Coordinates of C-alpha atoms in Angstrom, one line a residue:
G220 CA -92.9 -59.2 -66.7
T221 CA -93.4 -56.7 -63.4
V222 CA -97.0 -57.0 -63.6
R223 CA -97.5 -60.5 -63.6
L224 CA -94.8 -60.2 -60.6
S225 CA -96.8 -58.0 -58.6
V226 CA -99.6 -60.3 -58.6
M227 CA -98.1 -63.7 -58.6
G228 CA -94.1 -63.4 -57.7
M229 CA -91.9 -66.0 -59.6
A230 CA -94.8 -68.6 -59.8
D231 CA -93.9 -71.0 -62.9
R232 CA -97.7 -72.2 -63.3
P233 CA -100.9 -70.7 -65.5
A234 CA -102.7 -67.9 -63.4
E235 CA -106.2 -68.3 -61.6
D236 CA -109.0 -66.1 -63.0
H237 CA -108.7 -63.9 -59.7
E238 CA -104.9 -63.2 -60.4
I239 CA -105.6 -62.4 -64.5
R240 CA -108.3 -59.5 -63.1
A241 CA -105.9 -58.0 -60.6
M242 CA -103.0 -58.0 -63.5
R243 CA -105.7 -56.2 -65.7
D244 CA -106.9 -53.8 -63.1
L245 CA -103.0 -53.4 -62.7
V246 CA -102.6 -52.8 -66.5
A247 CA -105.6 -50.0 -66.5
R248 CA -104.5 -48.0 -63.7
C249 CA -100.6 -47.3 -65.3
M250 CA -102.3 -46.5 -68.4
D251 CA -104.9 -44.1 -66.7
E252 CA -101.6 -42.3 -65.4
G253 CA -99.8 -42.4 -68.3
A254 CA -98.0 -45.7 -69.9
R255 CA -97.9 -46.3 -73.3
G256 CA -98.6 -49.9 -73.1
I257 CA -97.5 -53.2 -71.7
S258 CA -94.0 -55.0 -72.7
A259 CA -93.0 -58.8 -72.4
G260 CA -89.6 -60.5 -72.0
L261 CA -90.6 -63.6 -73.5
I262 CA -87.2 -65.5 -72.5
Y263 CA -86.9 -63.9 -69.3
P264 CA -88.6 -64.9 -66.5
P265 CA -92.0 -64.6 -64.9
S266 CA -92.8 -63.6 -68.3
R267 CA -91.4 -66.9 -69.5
Y268 CA -94.3 -68.5 -67.6
Q269 CA -97.0 -66.8 -69.3
S270 CA -99.3 -68.5 -71.2
L271 CA -100.8 -66.9 -74.7
E272 CA -104.3 -67.0 -73.2
E273 CA -103.1 -65.0 -70.5
T274 CA -101.3 -62.4 -72.1
V275 CA -103.9 -61.9 -74.4
A276 CA -106.3 -61.0 -71.6
V277 CA -104.3 -58.8 -69.8
A278 CA -103.2 -56.9 -72.8
K279 CA -106.9 -56.6 -74.1
A280 CA -107.1 -54.1 -70.7
A281 CA -103.8 -51.6 -72.3
A282 CA -105.3 -52.0 -76.0
V283 CA -109.2 -50.6 -74.8
H284 CA -106.6 -47.3 -73.5
G285 CA -104.8 -47.3 -77.1
G286 CA -101.6 -49.4 -75.4
I287 CA -99.0 -51.5 -77.2
Y288 CA -97.6 -54.6 -76.8
D289 CA -93.8 -53.8 -76.7
V290 CA -92.5 -57.8 -76.9
H291 CA -89.0 -59.6 -76.6
M292 CA -90.1 -63.0 -78.7
R293 CA -89.8 -66.1 -76.6
N294 CA -87.5 -67.8 -78.7
E295 CA -85.2 -66.0 -81.4
A296 CA -83.4 -69.0 -82.9
D297 CA -84.9 -72.4 -83.5
A298 CA -88.3 -71.8 -82.6
I299 CA -88.3 -68.2 -84.0
A300 CA -91.5 -68.8 -86.3
E301 CA -93.3 -70.3 -83.8
S302 CA -92.6 -67.3 -81.2
V303 CA -93.3 -65.2 -84.5
E304 CA -97.0 -66.7 -84.6
E305 CA -97.3 -66.3 -81.1
V306 CA -96.9 -62.4 -81.2
I307 CA -99.4 -62.3 -84.4
A308 CA -101.6 -64.5 -82.4
I309 CA -101.9 -61.9 -79.3
S310 CA -102.2 -59.4 -81.8
E311 CA -105.4 -60.6 -83.6
R312 CA -107.1 -62.0 -80.3
S313 CA -106.8 -59.2 -78.4
G314 CA -106.8 -56.1 -80.7
I315 CA -103.4 -54.5 -79.6
P316 CA -100.9 -53.4 -81.9
A317 CA -97.7 -55.3 -81.4
M318 CA -94.1 -54.3 -81.5
I319 CA -91.3 -56.9 -81.8
T320 CA -88.6 -55.4 -80.3
H321 CA -85.4 -56.3 -81.3
F322 CA -86.2 -58.0 -84.5
K323 CA -83.3 -60.6 -85.0
I324 CA -82.7 -64.4 -85.8
R325 CA -80.0 -65.7 -83.2
G326 CA -77.7 -69.0 -84.2
K327 CA -75.6 -69.7 -87.4
K328 CA -78.2 -72.3 -88.6
N329 CA -80.7 -70.7 -88.8
W330 CA -79.2 -67.5 -90.8
G331 CA -80.8 -66.5 -93.9
R332 CA -84.9 -66.8 -92.6
S333 CA -85.8 -63.1 -92.1
A334 CA -87.5 -63.6 -95.9
A335 CA -89.8 -66.0 -94.8
L336 CA -90.4 -64.3 -91.5
I337 CA -90.9 -61.4 -92.7
R338 CA -93.3 -63.0 -95.9
R339 CA -95.2 -64.3 -92.4
I340 CA -95.6 -60.7 -90.9
D341 CA -97.1 -59.3 -94.0
E342 CA -99.3 -61.8 -94.4
A343 CA -100.4 -60.8 -91.1
R344 CA -100.7 -56.9 -91.5
A345 CA -102.2 -57.7 -94.7
A346 CA -105.1 -59.1 -92.7
G347 CA -105.5 -56.1 -90.6
I348 CA -102.8 -57.1 -87.5
D349 CA -101.0 -54.1 -86.5
V350 CA -97.6 -55.9 -86.3
T351 CA -94.7 -54.4 -86.6
M352 CA -90.7 -54.9 -85.8
A353 CA -87.7 -52.6 -84.3
Q354 CA -84.1 -53.2 -84.6
Y355 CA -80.4 -52.5 -83.8
P356 CA -78.0 -53.1 -86.5
Y357 CA -75.3 -55.2 -84.9
T358 CA -74.5 -58.8 -85.0
A359 CA -73.9 -59.5 -81.1
G360 CA -76.6 -58.9 -78.6
S361 CA -76.5 -57.8 -75.3
T362 CA -78.3 -59.1 -71.6
F363 CA -77.2 -61.0 -68.3
L364 CA -75.7 -64.0 -68.0
H365 CA -78.6 -65.1 -66.3
V366 CA -81.1 -66.1 -69.3
V367 CA -78.4 -68.7 -69.9
I368 CA -79.7 -70.7 -66.8
P369 CA -83.0 -72.4 -67.5
P370 CA -86.5 -71.1 -66.6
W371 CA -87.7 -73.3 -64.4
Y372 CA -84.8 -72.9 -61.9
H373 CA -85.4 -69.1 -61.6
S374 CA -89.3 -69.6 -60.6
R375 CA -87.7 -70.6 -57.7
G376 CA -86.1 -66.8 -56.3
V377 CA -82.8 -65.2 -56.3
D378 CA -82.1 -67.7 -53.2
G379 CA -83.0 -71.0 -54.8
L380 CA -81.7 -70.1 -58.2
L381 CA -78.4 -69.4 -56.4
R382 CA -78.1 -72.2 -54.6
A383 CA -79.4 -75.0 -57.8
L384 CA -76.2 -73.0 -59.2
R385 CA -74.3 -74.0 -56.4
E386 CA -75.7 -77.4 -55.6
E387 CA -76.8 -78.8 -58.9
R388 CA -74.8 -78.0 -61.4
G389 CA -75.0 -81.9 -62.5
A390 CA -79.3 -81.4 -63.5
I391 CA -78.5 -77.8 -65.0
K392 CA -75.9 -79.2 -67.0
H393 CA -78.0 -81.6 -68.2
D394 CA -80.9 -79.6 -68.9
L395 CA -78.2 -77.1 -71.0
D396 CA -77.5 -80.5 -73.0
T397 CA -80.6 -82.1 -74.2
R398 CA -83.3 -79.2 -73.8
M399 CA -83.9 -76.9 -76.2
D400 CA -87.8 -76.1 -75.1
W401 CA -86.4 -72.8 -74.2
E402 CA -84.2 -69.9 -75.4
N403 CA -80.7 -72.2 -75.1
F404 CA -78.0 -69.5 -75.2
S405 CA -75.4 -71.8 -75.0
Q406 CA -76.5 -74.1 -77.9
S407 CA -77.7 -71.5 -79.9
V408 CA -74.5 -69.3 -80.1
G409 CA -71.8 -71.4 -77.9
W410 CA -70.1 -71.0 -74.8
E411 CA -67.0 -69.3 -77.0
K412 CA -69.8 -66.9 -78.6
I413 CA -70.9 -65.2 -75.1
F414 CA -68.5 -62.8 -73.5
V415 CA -69.0 -61.1 -69.8
S416 CA -69.5 -57.5 -70.3
S417 CA -70.1 -56.0 -66.6
V418 CA -69.4 -57.5 -63.2
V419 CA -70.3 -55.9 -59.8
S420 CA -66.8 -57.4 -57.9
E421 CA -63.3 -55.6 -58.1
A422 CA -61.8 -59.6 -58.3
N423 CA -64.0 -60.3 -61.3
Q424 CA -63.4 -57.4 -63.7
P425 CA -60.8 -59.1 -65.7
C426 CA -62.9 -61.3 -66.8
V427 CA -64.8 -58.1 -68.2
G428 CA -64.2 -58.6 -72.3
K429 CA -63.7 -62.4 -72.3
S430 CA -65.7 -65.4 -73.6
I431 CA -67.1 -67.8 -71.0
S432 CA -64.9 -70.0 -72.7
Q433 CA -61.2 -68.2 -72.1
I434 CA -62.4 -68.0 -68.3
A435 CA -63.0 -71.5 -67.9
A436 CA -59.8 -72.2 -69.6
E437 CA -57.8 -69.5 -67.4
R438 CA -59.9 -70.7 -64.2
G439 CA -59.2 -74.6 -65.4
H440 CA -62.6 -75.7 -65.7
A441 CA -63.1 -78.5 -67.9
D442 CA -66.5 -77.9 -69.0
P443 CA -67.6 -73.9 -69.6
A444 CA -70.9 -73.8 -68.2
D445 CA -68.5 -74.3 -64.4
A446 CA -67.3 -71.2 -65.0
A447 CA -70.7 -69.2 -65.8
F448 CA -72.2 -71.1 -63.0
D449 CA -69.1 -69.4 -60.7
L450 CA -69.2 -66.1 -62.0
L451 CA -73.3 -66.0 -61.5
V452 CA -72.3 -67.6 -57.9
E453 CA -69.4 -64.9 -56.9
E454 CA -71.5 -61.6 -58.5
Q455 CA -74.9 -62.3 -57.3
L456 CA -76.0 -62.9 -60.6
A457 CA -75.2 -59.3 -61.6
V458 CA -73.5 -60.5 -64.7
G459 CA -73.8 -58.6 -68.3
M460 CA -73.0 -60.5 -71.5
I461 CA -72.8 -59.7 -75.2
S462 CA -73.3 -62.7 -77.5
F463 CA -72.5 -62.9 -81.0
G464 CA -75.4 -64.8 -83.4
L465 CA -76.8 -62.8 -85.7
D466 CA -76.1 -62.6 -89.6
E467 CA -75.5 -59.2 -91.7
A468 CA -77.4 -60.7 -94.5
D469 CA -80.7 -61.1 -92.1
I470 CA -80.1 -57.6 -90.6
T471 CA -80.1 -55.7 -93.7
A472 CA -82.9 -57.5 -95.0
I473 CA -84.8 -57.0 -91.9
M474 CA -84.2 -53.2 -91.7
R475 CA -85.4 -52.5 -95.4
H476 CA -88.6 -53.6 -94.3
P477 CA -90.7 -50.1 -93.9
A478 CA -92.8 -51.9 -90.8
V479 CA -89.2 -52.0 -88.9
S480 CA -88.1 -48.6 -86.6
F481 CA -84.3 -48.6 -84.6
I482 CA -83.8 -48.9 -81.4
T483 CA -80.5 -48.5 -79.3
D484 CA -82.0 -51.1 -76.0
G485 CA -78.5 -50.1 -74.4
L486 CA -77.3 -51.5 -71.5
M487 CA -75.0 -49.3 -69.7
S488 CA -73.4 -50.9 -67.1
G489 CA -69.6 -52.3 -67.4
R490 CA -68.2 -52.5 -70.9
P491 CA -71.8 -51.7 -72.9
H492 CA -72.8 -53.0 -76.1
P493 CA -71.7 -50.5 -78.4
R494 CA -75.2 -49.8 -79.6
A495 CA -75.7 -47.6 -76.3
Y496 CA -73.4 -44.8 -77.4
A497 CA -73.7 -45.1 -81.7
T498 CA -77.0 -46.9 -82.8
Y499 CA -78.0 -43.9 -85.6
P500 CA -75.0 -42.9 -86.3
R501 CA -73.9 -46.2 -87.4
I502 CA -77.2 -46.7 -89.7
L503 CA -76.5 -43.1 -90.7
G504 CA -72.7 -43.4 -91.5
R505 CA -72.4 -47.1 -92.5
Y506 CA -75.9 -48.4 -94.3
V507 CA -77.3 -44.9 -95.3
R508 CA -73.9 -43.4 -96.5
E509 CA -71.6 -46.7 -96.9
Q510 CA -74.1 -49.5 -98.3
G511 CA -77.2 -47.6 -99.5
V512 CA -79.2 -50.3 -97.4
L513 CA -81.9 -47.2 -96.9
S514 CA -82.1 -43.4 -98.0
L515 CA -81.4 -40.7 -95.5
E516 CA -84.8 -40.2 -95.6
E517 CA -86.2 -42.9 -94.9
A518 CA -83.8 -43.8 -92.2
V519 CA -84.8 -41.0 -90.5
R520 CA -88.7 -41.4 -90.7
K521 CA -87.6 -45.2 -89.0
M522 CA -86.2 -43.0 -86.2
T523 CA -87.8 -40.0 -85.5
S524 CA -91.8 -40.4 -87.0
L525 CA -92.3 -44.3 -86.9
P526 CA -91.5 -45.2 -83.5
A527 CA -93.4 -41.8 -82.0
R528 CA -96.4 -42.2 -83.8
K529 CA -96.5 -46.6 -82.6
I530 CA -96.2 -45.5 -79.2
R531 CA -98.8 -42.2 -79.8
L532 CA -96.2 -39.5 -78.9
R533 CA -98.2 -36.8 -80.3
N534 CA -96.2 -34.2 -80.6
K535 CA -92.7 -35.5 -81.5
G536 CA -90.8 -37.7 -84.5
V537 CA -91.5 -34.6 -86.9
I538 CA -90.4 -31.0 -87.3
A539 CA -93.7 -29.1 -87.3
E540 CA -95.4 -26.2 -85.8
G541 CA -96.9 -26.8 -82.1
Y542 CA -94.6 -29.7 -82.1
D543 CA -91.9 -30.0 -79.1
A544 CA -88.3 -28.8 -80.4
D545 CA -85.8 -32.3 -80.6
L546 CA -83.8 -31.9 -82.7
V547 CA -80.2 -33.4 -84.0
V548 CA -78.2 -31.5 -86.6
F549 CA -75.6 -34.1 -88.4
D550 CA -73.5 -33.8 -91.1
P551 CA -74.7 -37.0 -93.4
D552 CA -70.8 -36.9 -94.6
T553 CA -69.0 -37.6 -91.7
V554 CA -71.8 -39.0 -89.3
I555 CA -70.3 -42.5 -88.4
D556 CA -69.8 -44.8 -85.0
K557 CA -66.2 -44.5 -84.0
N558 CA -66.4 -47.4 -81.5
S559 CA -66.0 -50.6 -81.2
Y560 CA -67.1 -54.0 -78.6
D561 CA -63.7 -53.2 -77.2
D562 CA -64.0 -49.4 -76.5
P563 CA -68.0 -48.8 -76.6
R564 CA -67.7 -45.7 -74.3
V565 CA -66.6 -43.6 -77.6
H566 CA -69.0 -40.5 -79.1
P567 CA -69.9 -40.6 -82.6
A568 CA -68.5 -38.1 -85.0
G569 CA -70.6 -35.8 -87.6
I570 CA -73.0 -34.8 -84.6
A571 CA -73.0 -30.8 -84.2
H572 CA -75.8 -30.0 -82.1
V573 CA -79.0 -32.0 -80.2
L574 CA -81.3 -30.1 -78.6
V575 CA -84.3 -31.4 -76.4
N576 CA -87.7 -29.3 -76.4
G577 CA -85.8 -26.5 -77.8
V578 CA -82.6 -26.4 -75.8
F579 CA -78.8 -27.1 -76.6
V580 CA -78.3 -30.6 -74.7
V581 CA -75.5 -31.2 -77.1
E582 CA -73.4 -27.9 -79.1
D583 CA -70.7 -27.6 -81.3
A584 CA -70.3 -31.2 -80.8
A585 CA -69.9 -30.9 -76.2
L586 CA -71.9 -31.7 -74.0
T587 CA -73.6 -28.5 -72.5
G588 CA -75.1 -30.5 -69.1
A589 CA -78.5 -29.1 -69.9
R590 CA -81.2 -31.1 -68.7
P591 CA -84.4 -30.2 -70.1
G592 CA -86.5 -33.4 -71.0
R593 CA -89.6 -34.5 -69.0
V594 CA -92.2 -37.2 -68.5
I595 CA -94.8 -37.6 -71.3
R596 CA -98.1 -38.4 -69.5
D597 CA -100.6 -37.7 -72.4

């Protein structure tokens, strides 16, 4: 997305040959400078405007340097099967290892599709296509509220999008109600399941923690979309959101797959998603100790060596001579998440020490203030 933005801005059109060459050159330069690969958020403009052919061409530039393609799929709801096929096609045609970031299935009518989707990924893997997945263990996701606006309005830039939110509400509402050719959160989860997690202004701080439906009722709007539009205009688009729409059974089915690694994907502003503070303790406490979904060893592998290998971190991910001393000392009998959606900034229990490059950053469950981390460029 950043590469396309640098070359084409927010243009919603196919890339021309000279623009694809410019994007490939940018990717090659970034890989030479130490990038691990390329990423794409295909529900977010301008990545949303990329075609399969353009993505394959750009991905090849990263593939020849050993990079990966880390992708938020184009659709995680009704069109999720087609989105999986797109990722498989990109990996197959470009030769790049692909990782589906926070692999999940959104919307109640799509719950239970994990088994079929995993079978399709396994078929691709058996055919030699390197597709893996990453996951966080929660039934809610988190992003920015402007994602609820159809992507064809975003191509106008920030000022044009804000103008549309003020002056073209009827057209936007019509698209929200009738078009499903994009990741339409208002339809897949509903306004009552979309909660505001952050704003910038003091005036709108009371909105944090409330659903769009609640805010609409308080403001006297008959249509919750108007509350969303108002907030986006008032905050100049800087509104975070948490949306509930995933199924626990799908989460555990995905979690068991050997090619799934664990991630936080945390946004830290406002009242953040609890995953930012407690993803790994939640897995170790709830899914390993309490539910037995995974063995302790398998959970640790999915947190350490598996993702380290995926992005070629040569001295990370295992405890071995010559590797960086990145260590976490935890009690498997007590480690657990202690936070919630209402109170997310609570540290987990059961973690005694954390070392980064051999230096204590947490000692006896207290932060030391040390910051020994460094950028990895090789």
